[in-house]
CSV table of C-alpha atoms in Angstrom, one decimal:
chain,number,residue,atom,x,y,z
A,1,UNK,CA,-1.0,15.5,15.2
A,2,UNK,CA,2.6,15.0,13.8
A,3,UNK,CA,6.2,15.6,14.1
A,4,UNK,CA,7.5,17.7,11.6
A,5,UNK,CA,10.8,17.9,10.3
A,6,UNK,CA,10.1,20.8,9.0
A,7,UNK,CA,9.1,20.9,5.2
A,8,UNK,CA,6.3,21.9,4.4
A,9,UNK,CA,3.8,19.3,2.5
A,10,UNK,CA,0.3,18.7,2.9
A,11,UNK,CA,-0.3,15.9,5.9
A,12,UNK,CA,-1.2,12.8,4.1
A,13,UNK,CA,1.6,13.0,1.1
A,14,UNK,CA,3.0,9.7,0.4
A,15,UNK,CA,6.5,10.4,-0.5
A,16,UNK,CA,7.4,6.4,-1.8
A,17,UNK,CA,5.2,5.5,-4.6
A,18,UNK,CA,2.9,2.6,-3.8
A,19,UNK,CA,3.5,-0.8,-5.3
A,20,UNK,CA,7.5,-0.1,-5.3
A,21,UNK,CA,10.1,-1.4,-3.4
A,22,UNK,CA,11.4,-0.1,-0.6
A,23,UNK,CA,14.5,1.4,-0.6
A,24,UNK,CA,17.9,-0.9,0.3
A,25,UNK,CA,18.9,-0.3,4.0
A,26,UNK,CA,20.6,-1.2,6.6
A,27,UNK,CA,20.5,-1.1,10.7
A,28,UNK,CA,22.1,-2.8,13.3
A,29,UNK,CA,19.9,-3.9,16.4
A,30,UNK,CA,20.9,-3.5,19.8
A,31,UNK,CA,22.2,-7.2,20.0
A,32,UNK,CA,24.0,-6.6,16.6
A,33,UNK,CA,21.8,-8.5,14.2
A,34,UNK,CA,21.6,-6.7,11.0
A,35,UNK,CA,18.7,-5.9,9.7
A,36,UNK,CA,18.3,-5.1,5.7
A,37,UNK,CA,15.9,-4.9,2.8
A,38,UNK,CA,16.9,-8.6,1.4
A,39,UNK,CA,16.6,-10.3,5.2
A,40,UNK,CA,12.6,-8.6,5.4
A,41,UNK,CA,11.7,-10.9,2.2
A,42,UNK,CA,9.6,-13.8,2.5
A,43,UNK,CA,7.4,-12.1,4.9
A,44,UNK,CA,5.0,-9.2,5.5
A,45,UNK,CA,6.3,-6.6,7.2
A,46,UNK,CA,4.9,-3.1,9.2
A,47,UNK,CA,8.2,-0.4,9.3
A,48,UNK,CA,7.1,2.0,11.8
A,49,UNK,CA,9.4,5.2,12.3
A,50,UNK,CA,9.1,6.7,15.4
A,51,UNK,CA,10.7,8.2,18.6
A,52,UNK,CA,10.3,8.6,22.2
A,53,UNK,CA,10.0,12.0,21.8
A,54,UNK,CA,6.8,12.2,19.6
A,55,UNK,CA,4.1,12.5,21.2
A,56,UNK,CA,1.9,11.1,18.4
A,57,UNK,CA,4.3,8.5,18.1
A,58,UNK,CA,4.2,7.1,21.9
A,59,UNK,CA,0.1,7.4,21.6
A,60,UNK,CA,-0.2,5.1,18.9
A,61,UNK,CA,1.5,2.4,20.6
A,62,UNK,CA,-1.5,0.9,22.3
A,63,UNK,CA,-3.2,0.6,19.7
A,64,UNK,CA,-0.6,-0.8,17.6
A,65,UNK,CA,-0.1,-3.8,20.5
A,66,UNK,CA,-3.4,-4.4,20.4
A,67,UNK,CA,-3.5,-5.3,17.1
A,68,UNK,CA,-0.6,-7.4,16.6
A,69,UNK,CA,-2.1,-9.0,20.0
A,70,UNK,CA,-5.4,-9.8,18.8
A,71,UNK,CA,-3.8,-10.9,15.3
A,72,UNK,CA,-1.7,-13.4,16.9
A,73,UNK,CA,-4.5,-15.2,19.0
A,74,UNK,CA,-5.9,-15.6,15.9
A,75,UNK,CA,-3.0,-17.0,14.0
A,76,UNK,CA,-0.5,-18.9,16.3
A,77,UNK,CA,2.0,-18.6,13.4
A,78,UNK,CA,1.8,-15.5,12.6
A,79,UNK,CA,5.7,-14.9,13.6
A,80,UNK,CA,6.5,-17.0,10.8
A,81,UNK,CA,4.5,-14.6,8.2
A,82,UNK,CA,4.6,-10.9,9.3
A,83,UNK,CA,7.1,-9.0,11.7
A,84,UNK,CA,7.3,-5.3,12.3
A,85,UNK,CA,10.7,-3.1,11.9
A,86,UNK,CA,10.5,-0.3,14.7
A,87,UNK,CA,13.1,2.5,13.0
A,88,UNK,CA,13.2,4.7,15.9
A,89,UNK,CA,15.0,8.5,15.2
A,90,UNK,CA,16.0,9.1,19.1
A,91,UNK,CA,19.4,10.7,19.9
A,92,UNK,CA,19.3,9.6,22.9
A,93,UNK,CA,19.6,5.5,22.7
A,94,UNK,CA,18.7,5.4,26.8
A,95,UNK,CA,15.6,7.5,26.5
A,96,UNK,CA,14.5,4.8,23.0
A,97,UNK,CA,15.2,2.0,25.3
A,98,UNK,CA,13.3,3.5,27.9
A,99,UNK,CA,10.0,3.7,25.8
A,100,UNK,CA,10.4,0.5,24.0
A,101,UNK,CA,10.3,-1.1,27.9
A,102,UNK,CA,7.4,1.4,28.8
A,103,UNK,CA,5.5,1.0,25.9
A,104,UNK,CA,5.6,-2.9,26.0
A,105,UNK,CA,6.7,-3.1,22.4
A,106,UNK,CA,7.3,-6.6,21.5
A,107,UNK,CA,8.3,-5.8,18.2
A,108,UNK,CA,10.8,-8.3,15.9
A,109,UNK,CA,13.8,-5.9,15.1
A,110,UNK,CA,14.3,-2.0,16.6
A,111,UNK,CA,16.7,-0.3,15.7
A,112,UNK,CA,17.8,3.7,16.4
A,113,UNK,CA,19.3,6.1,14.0
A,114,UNK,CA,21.1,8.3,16.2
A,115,UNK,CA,21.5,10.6,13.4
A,116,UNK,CA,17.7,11.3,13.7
A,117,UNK,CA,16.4,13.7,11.0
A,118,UNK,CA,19.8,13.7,9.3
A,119,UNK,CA,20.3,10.2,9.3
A,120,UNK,CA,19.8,7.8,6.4
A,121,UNK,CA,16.0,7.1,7.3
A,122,UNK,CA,14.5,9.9,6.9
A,123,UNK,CA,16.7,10.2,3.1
A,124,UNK,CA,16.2,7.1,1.9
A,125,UNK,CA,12.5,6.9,3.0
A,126,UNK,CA,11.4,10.5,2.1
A,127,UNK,CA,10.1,11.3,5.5
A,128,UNK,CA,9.1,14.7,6.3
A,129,UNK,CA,7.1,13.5,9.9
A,130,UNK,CA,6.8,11.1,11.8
A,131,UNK,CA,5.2,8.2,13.2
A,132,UNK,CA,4.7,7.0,9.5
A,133,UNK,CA,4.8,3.3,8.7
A,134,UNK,CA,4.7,1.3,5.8
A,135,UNK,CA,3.5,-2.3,5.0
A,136,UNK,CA,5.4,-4.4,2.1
A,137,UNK,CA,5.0,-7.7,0.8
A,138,UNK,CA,7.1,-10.4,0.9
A,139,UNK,CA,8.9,-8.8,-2.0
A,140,UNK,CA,9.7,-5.8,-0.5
A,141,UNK,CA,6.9,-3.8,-2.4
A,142,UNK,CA,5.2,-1.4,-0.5
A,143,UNK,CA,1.1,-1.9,-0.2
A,144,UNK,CA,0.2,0.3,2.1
A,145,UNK,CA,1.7,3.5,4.0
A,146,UNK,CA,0.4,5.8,6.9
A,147,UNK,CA,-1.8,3.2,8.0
A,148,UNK,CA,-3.3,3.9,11.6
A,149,UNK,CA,-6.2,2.1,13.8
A,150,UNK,CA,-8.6,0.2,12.0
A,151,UNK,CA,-6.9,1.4,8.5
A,152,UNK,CA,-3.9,-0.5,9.8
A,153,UNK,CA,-5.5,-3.9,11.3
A,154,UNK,CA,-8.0,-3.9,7.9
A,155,UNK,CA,-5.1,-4.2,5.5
A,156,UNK,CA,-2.7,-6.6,7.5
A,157,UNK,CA,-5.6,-9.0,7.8
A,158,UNK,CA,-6.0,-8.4,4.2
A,159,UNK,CA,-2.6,-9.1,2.9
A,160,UNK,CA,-2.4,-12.2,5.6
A,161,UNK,CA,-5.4,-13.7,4.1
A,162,UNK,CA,-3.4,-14.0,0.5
């Protein structure tokens, strides 16, 4: 199950060709720290895109905290090597807030656009649905997208071991 926007494209299209870099960016935290394309390099990073609204999104979560859990008792450094970008499209900045404290998301940077569906995220990374995510390098190249479960925690071990 996903959250449409409301084009219709077959579930599984991968909008940003693989082995790119991402498109430039940029958001504003909470606290005001500014968060682009050039301050990501020099570590891996997971961009998830969701809201508190999806469904799909929210029931992800778990999973996703478990493995960023069970990859940092195994690497007590991993800060230093891998972060994740939580690009949230909520409206409501209360109710994104409220999740990221009820879902226990520990997450480096989260940031809201407001703007949701018309906001910049969903333009300059061709979504069409969320939760969608996207692993790049330390470059800012992009190897891996719509990575979920097992998927997910095979290729972050992957690109951790390089």
């Amino acid at each position: 199950m996903i959250c449409f926007f409301g084009m219709s494209l077959p579930i599984g299209s991968q909008l940003l060709d693989p082995h790119t870099q991402i498109p430039d960016f940029t958001y504003y935290t909470s606290s005001g720290i500014e968060v682009n394309r050039d301050s990501l390099e020099g570590k891996i990073w997971l961009i998830e895109f969701w809201a508190s609204w999806c469904i799909p999104c929210r029931r992800q979560h778990p999973d996703l905290n478990s493995i960023l859990s069970k990859l940092e008792k195994e690497d007590e450094n991993l800060h230093k090597r891998f972060g994740v970008l939580g690009i949230s499209f909520d409206k409501d900045t209360s109710a994104w807030r409220k999740a990221i404290f009820n879902d226990k998301l520990k997450w480096q940077y989260q940031v809201c656009d407001t703007l949701s569906w018309d906001g910049p995220s969903s333009k300059k990374f061709k979504l069409w649905h969320i939760p969608y995510n996207f692993i790049i390098d330390e470059k800012g190249i992009i190897q891996g997208q719509e990575l979920y479960g097992s998927g997910l925690e095979e290729k972050l071990r992957i690109l951790l071991k390089q």
